[in-house]
mmCIF file of C-alpha atoms in Angstrom:
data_model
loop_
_atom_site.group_PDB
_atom_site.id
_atom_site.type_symbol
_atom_site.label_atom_id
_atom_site.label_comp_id
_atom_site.label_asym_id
_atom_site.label_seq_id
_atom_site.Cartn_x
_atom_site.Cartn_y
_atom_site.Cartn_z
ATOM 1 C CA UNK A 1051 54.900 -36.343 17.447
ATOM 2 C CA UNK A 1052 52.788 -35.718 14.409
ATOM 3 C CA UNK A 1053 49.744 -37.579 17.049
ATOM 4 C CA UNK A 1054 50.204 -34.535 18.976
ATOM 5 C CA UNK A 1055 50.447 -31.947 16.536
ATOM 6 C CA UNK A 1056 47.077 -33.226 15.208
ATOM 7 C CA UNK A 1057 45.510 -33.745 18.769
ATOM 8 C CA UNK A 1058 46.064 -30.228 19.095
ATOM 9 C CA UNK A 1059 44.864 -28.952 16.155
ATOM 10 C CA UNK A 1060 41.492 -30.426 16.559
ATOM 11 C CA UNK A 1061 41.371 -29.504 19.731
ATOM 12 C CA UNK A 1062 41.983 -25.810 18.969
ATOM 13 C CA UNK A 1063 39.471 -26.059 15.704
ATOM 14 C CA UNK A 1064 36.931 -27.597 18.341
ATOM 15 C CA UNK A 1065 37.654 -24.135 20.891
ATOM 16 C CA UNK A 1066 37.359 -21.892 18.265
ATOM 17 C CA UNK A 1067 33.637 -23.483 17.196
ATOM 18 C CA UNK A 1068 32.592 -23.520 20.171
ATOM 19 C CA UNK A 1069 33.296 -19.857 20.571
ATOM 20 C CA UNK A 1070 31.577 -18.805 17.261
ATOM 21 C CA UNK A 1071 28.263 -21.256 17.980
ATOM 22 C CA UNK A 1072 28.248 -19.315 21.833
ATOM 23 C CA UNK A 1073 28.801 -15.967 19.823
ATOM 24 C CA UNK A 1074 25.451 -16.451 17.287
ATOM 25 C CA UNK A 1075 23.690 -17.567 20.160
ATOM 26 C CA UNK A 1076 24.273 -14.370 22.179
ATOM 27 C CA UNK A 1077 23.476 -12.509 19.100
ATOM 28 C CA UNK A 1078 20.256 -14.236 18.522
ATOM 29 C CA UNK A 1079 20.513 -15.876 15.288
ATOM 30 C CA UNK A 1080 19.632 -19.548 16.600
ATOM 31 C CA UNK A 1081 15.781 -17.734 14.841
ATOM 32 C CA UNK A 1082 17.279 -17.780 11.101
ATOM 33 C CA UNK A 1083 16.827 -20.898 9.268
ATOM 34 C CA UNK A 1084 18.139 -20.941 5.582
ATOM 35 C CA UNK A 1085 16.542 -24.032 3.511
ATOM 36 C CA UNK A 1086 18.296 -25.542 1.120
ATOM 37 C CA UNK A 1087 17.510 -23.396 -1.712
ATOM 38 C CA UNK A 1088 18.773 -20.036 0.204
ATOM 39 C CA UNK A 1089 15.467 -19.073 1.221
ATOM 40 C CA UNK A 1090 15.181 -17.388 4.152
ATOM 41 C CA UNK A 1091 12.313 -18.733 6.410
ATOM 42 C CA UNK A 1092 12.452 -17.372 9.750
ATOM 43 C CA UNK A 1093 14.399 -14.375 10.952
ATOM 44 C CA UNK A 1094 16.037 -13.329 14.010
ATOM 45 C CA UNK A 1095 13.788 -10.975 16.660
ATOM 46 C CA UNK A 1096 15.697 -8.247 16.253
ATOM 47 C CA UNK A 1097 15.271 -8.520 12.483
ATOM 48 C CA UNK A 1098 11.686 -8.950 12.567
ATOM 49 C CA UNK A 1099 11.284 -5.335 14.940
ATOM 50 C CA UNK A 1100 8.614 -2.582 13.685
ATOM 51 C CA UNK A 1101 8.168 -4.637 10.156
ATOM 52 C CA UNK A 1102 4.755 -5.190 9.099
ATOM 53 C CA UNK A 1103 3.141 -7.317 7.061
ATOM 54 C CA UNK A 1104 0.085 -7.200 5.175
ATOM 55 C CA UNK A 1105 -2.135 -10.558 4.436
ATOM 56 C CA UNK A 1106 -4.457 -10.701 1.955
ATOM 57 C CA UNK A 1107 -7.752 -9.229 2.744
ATOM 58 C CA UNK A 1108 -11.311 -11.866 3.036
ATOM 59 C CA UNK A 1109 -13.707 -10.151 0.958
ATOM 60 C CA UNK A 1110 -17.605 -11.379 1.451
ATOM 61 C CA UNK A 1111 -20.453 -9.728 -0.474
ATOM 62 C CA UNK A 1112 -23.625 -10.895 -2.078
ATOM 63 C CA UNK A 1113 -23.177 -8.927 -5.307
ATOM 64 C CA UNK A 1114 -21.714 -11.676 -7.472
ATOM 65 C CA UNK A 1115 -20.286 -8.520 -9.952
ATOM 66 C CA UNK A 1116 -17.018 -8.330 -7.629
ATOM 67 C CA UNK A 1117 -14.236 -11.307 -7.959
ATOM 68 C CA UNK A 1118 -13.428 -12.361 -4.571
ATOM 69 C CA UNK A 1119 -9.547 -12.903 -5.523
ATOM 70 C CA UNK A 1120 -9.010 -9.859 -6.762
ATOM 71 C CA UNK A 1121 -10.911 -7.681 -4.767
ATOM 72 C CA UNK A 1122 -8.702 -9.085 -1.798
ATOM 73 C CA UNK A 1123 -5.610 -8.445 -3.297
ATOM 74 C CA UNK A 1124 -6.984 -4.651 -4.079
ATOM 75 C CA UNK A 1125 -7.838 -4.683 -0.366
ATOM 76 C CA UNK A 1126 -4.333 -5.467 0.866
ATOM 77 C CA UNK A 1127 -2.777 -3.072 -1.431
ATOM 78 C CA UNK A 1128 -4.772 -0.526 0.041
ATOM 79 C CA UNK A 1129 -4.495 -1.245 3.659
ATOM 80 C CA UNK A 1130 -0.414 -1.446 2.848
ATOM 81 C CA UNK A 1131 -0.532 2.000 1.155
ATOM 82 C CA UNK A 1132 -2.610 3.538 4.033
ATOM 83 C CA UNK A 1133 0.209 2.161 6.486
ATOM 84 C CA UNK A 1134 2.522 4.206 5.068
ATOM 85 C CA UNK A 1135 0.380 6.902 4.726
ATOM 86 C CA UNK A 1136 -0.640 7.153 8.371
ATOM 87 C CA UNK A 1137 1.372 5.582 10.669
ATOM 88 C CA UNK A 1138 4.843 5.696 12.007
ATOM 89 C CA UNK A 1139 8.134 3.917 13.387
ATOM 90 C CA UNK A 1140 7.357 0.880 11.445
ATOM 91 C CA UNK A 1141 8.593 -0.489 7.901
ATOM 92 C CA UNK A 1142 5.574 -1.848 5.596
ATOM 93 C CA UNK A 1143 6.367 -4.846 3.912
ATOM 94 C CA UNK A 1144 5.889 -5.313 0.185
ATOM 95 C CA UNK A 1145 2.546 -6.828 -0.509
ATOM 96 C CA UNK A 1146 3.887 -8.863 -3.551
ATOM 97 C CA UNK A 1147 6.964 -9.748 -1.386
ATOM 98 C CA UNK A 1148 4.512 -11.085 1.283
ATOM 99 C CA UNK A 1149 2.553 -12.466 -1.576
ATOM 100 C CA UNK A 1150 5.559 -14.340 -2.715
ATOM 101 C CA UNK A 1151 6.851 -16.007 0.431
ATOM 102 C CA UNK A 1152 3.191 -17.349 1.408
ATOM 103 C CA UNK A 1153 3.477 -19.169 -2.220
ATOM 104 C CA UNK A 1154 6.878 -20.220 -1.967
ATOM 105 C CA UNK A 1155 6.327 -21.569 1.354
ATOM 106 C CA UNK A 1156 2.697 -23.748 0.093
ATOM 107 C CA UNK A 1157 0.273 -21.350 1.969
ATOM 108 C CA UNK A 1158 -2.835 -20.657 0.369
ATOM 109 C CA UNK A 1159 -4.513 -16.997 0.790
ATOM 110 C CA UNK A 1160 -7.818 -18.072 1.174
ATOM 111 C CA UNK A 1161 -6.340 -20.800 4.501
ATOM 112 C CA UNK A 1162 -4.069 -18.292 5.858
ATOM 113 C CA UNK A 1163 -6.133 -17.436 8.543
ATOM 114 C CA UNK A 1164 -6.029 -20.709 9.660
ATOM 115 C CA UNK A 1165 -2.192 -20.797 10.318
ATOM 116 C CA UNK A 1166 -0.911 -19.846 13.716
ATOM 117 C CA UNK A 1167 -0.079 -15.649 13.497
ATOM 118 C CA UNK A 1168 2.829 -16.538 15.203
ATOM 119 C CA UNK A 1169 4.067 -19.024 12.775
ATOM 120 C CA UNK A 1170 3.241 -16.535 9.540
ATOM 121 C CA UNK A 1171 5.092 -13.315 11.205
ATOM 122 C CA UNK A 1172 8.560 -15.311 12.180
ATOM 123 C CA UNK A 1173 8.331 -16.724 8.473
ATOM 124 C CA UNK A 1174 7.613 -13.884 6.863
ATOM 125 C CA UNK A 1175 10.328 -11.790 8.784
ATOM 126 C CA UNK A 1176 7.917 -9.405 10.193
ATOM 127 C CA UNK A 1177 7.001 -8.241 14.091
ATOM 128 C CA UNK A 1178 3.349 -7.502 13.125
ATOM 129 C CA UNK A 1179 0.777 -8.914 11.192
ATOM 130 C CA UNK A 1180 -2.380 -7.181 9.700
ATOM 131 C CA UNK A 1181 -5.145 -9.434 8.864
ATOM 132 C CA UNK A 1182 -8.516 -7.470 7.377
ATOM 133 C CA UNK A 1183 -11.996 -8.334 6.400
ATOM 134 C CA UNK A 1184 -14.475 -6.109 4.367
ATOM 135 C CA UNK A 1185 -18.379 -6.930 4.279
ATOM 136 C CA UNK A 1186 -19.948 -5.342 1.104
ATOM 137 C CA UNK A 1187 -23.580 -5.752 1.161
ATOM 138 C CA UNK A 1188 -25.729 -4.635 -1.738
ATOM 139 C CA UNK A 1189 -28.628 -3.141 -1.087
ATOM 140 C CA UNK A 1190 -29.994 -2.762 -4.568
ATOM 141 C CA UNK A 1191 -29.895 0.491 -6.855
ATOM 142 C CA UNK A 1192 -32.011 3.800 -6.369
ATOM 143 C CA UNK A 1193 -32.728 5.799 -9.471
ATOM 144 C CA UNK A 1194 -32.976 10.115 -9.343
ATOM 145 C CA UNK A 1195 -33.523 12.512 -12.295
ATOM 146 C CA UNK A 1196 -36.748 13.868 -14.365
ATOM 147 C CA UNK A 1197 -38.074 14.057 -17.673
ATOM 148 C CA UNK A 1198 -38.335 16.955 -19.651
ATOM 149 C CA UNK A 1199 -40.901 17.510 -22.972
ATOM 150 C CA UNK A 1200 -40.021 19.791 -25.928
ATOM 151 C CA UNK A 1201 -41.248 20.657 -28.933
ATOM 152 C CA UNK A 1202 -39.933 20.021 -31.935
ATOM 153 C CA UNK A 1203 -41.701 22.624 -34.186
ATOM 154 C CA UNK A 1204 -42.154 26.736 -32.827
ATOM 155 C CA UNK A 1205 -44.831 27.928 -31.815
ATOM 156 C CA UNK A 1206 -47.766 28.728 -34.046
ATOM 157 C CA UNK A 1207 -49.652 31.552 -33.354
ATOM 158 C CA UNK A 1208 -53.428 31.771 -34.747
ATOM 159 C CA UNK A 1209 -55.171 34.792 -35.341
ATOM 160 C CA UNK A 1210 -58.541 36.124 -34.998
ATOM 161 C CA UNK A 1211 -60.258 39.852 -35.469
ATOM 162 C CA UNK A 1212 -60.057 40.682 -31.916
ATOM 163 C CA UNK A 1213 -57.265 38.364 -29.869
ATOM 164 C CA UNK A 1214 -53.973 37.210 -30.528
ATOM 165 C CA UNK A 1215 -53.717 33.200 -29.699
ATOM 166 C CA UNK A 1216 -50.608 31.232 -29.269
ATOM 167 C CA UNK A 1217 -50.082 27.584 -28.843
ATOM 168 C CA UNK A 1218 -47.229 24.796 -29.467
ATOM 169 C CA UNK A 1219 -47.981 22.714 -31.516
ATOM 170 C CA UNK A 1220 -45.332 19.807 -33.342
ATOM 171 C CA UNK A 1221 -43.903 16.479 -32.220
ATOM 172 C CA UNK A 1222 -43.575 15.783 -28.841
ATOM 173 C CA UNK A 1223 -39.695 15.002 -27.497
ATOM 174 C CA UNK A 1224 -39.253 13.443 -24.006
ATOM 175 C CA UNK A 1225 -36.013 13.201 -22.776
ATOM 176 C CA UNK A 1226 -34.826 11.079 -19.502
ATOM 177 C CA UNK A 1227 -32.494 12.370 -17.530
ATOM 178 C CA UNK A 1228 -32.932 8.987 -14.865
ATOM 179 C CA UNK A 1229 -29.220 7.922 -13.084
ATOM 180 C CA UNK A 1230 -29.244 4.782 -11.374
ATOM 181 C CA UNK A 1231 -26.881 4.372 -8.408
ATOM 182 C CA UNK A 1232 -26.136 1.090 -6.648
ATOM 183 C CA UNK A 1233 -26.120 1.213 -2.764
ATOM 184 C CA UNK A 1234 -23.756 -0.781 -0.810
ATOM 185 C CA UNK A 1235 -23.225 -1.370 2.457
ATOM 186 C CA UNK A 1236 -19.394 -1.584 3.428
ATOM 187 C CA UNK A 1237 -17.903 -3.294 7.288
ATOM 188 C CA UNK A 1238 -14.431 -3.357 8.299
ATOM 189 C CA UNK A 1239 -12.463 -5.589 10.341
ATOM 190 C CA UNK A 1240 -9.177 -5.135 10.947
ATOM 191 C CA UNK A 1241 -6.916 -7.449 13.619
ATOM 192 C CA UNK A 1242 -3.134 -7.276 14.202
ATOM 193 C CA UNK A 1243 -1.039 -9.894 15.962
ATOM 194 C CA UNK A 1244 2.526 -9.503 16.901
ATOM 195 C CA UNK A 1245 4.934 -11.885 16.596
ATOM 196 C CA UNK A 1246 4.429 -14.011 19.852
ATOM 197 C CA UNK A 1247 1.170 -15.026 18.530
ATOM 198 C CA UNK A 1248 -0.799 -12.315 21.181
ATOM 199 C CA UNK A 1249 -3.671 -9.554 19.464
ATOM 200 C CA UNK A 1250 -2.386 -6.205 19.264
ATOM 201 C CA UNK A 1251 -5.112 -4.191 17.838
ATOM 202 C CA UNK A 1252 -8.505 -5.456 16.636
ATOM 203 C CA UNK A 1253 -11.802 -2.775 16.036
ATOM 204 C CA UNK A 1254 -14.385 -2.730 13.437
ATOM 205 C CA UNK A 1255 -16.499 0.422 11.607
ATOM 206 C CA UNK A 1256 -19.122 0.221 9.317
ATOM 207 C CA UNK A 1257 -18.045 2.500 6.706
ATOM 208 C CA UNK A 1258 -20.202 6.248 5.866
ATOM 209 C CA UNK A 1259 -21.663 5.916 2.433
ATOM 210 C CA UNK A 1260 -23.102 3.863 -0.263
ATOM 211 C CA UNK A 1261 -20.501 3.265 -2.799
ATOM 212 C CA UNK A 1262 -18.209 0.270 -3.044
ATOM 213 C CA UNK A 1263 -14.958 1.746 -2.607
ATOM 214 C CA UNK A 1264 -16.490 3.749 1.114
ATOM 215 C CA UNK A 1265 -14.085 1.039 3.045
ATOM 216 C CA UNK A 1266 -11.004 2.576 2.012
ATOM 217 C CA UNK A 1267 -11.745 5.787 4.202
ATOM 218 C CA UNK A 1268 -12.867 3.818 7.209
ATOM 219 C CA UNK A 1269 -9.625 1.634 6.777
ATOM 220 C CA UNK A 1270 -7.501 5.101 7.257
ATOM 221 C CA UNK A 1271 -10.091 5.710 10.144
ATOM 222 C CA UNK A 1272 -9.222 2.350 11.809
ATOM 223 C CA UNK A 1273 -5.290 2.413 10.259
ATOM 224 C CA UNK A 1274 -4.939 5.522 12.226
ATOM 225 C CA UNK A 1275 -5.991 4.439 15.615
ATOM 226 C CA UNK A 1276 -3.473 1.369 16.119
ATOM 227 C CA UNK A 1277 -0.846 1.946 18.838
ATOM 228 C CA UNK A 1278 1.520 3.197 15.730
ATOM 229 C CA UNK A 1279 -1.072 5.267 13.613
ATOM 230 C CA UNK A 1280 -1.156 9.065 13.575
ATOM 231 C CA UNK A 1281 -3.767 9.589 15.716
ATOM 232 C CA UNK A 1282 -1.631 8.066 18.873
ATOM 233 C CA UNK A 1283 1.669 10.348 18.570
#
């Protein structure tokens, strides 16, 4: 008797499992892997939808006055910031939260590039996945002003019977007034992949002006020409 009474327990623990593994599987959560330590690595589709993700920008210039690291990170801040500024329907994720799951999960910024899109959207939870490059080239510096001469004593005027005669006369001051400007040349690449691994968006623009920080209006140019920017509503 107490055979049975077991047999059937089992039996109904083993229907009632088998109904909550078909129910997560319906729901799509077969995508969400938890590691041992709670982290979340992948997420389901449906929680990945209209979340971006910002990577950490290559930066490439010949003016060794600019750290590469930390001009990239000041490039992906921007390019997040200008997401939110100018585009739509889509939820920009933290770039220090993005930050933190490429270095908990062992990828390096400078290699990400060379991971499968695919791959680095399902593990950082995200459907889309902005990768940008900015060429700054410099071109060397230009200098514009004039110089000026004064007089440090007044004028001394000398006179004779029939004329009156003035001149200067004292030290000579010259002042510079010379501003030297640095000209660079700025490119921007931006690509986006989706989270199947496919290109969404990808266009470059050489950016208008000669200072360093000209890419950060041609990233709003570019920013708001993807298929969720402001200039497609």
């Amino acid at each position: 008797m107490k055979r049975t009474c077991l047999i059937s327990a089992l039996t109904l623990m083993s229907i009632l499992f088998s109904g909550l593994m078909t129910n997560c599987f319906a729901q799509g959560k077969t995508d969400e892997v938890i590691t041992p330590d709670g982290e979340r690595k992948e997420a389901a589709p449906a929680d990945r939808k209209n979340k971006i993700a910002v990577m950490p920008f290559q930066f490439l210039s010949n003016d060794p006055g600019y750290e590469p690291g930390q001009m990239s990170k000041r490039m992906q801040a921007n390019c997040a910031s200008s997401l939110r500024k100018n585009t739509s329907n889509v939820l920009i994720q933290d770039p220090m939260t993005t930050n933190r799951l490429l270095a908990k999960n062992k990828i390096d910024v400078n290699d990400a590039a060379a991971v499968d899109p695919q791959e680095l959207a399902v593990m950082l939870g995200v459907e889309y996945l902005v990768f940008g490059a900015i060429d700054v080239v410099n071109k060397g510096a230009t200098s514009t002003g004039s110089n000026v001469t004064t007089y440090k004593d007044k004028e001394k005027q000398d006179k004779d019977k029939n004329s009156k005669n003035t001149k200067a006369s004292g030290t000579a001051i010259t002042s510079n007034n010379a501003i030297t400007t640095t000209n660079y040349a700025t490119k921007v690449t931006l690509d986006i992949y989706t989270d199947q691994g496919s290109t969404y968006y990808n266009k470059s623009r050489s950016s208008f002006g000669s200072q360093i920080d000209s890419y950060v209006s041609t990233l709003d140019y570019l920013i708001k020409r993807t298929p969720f920017g402001s200039k497609n509503r």
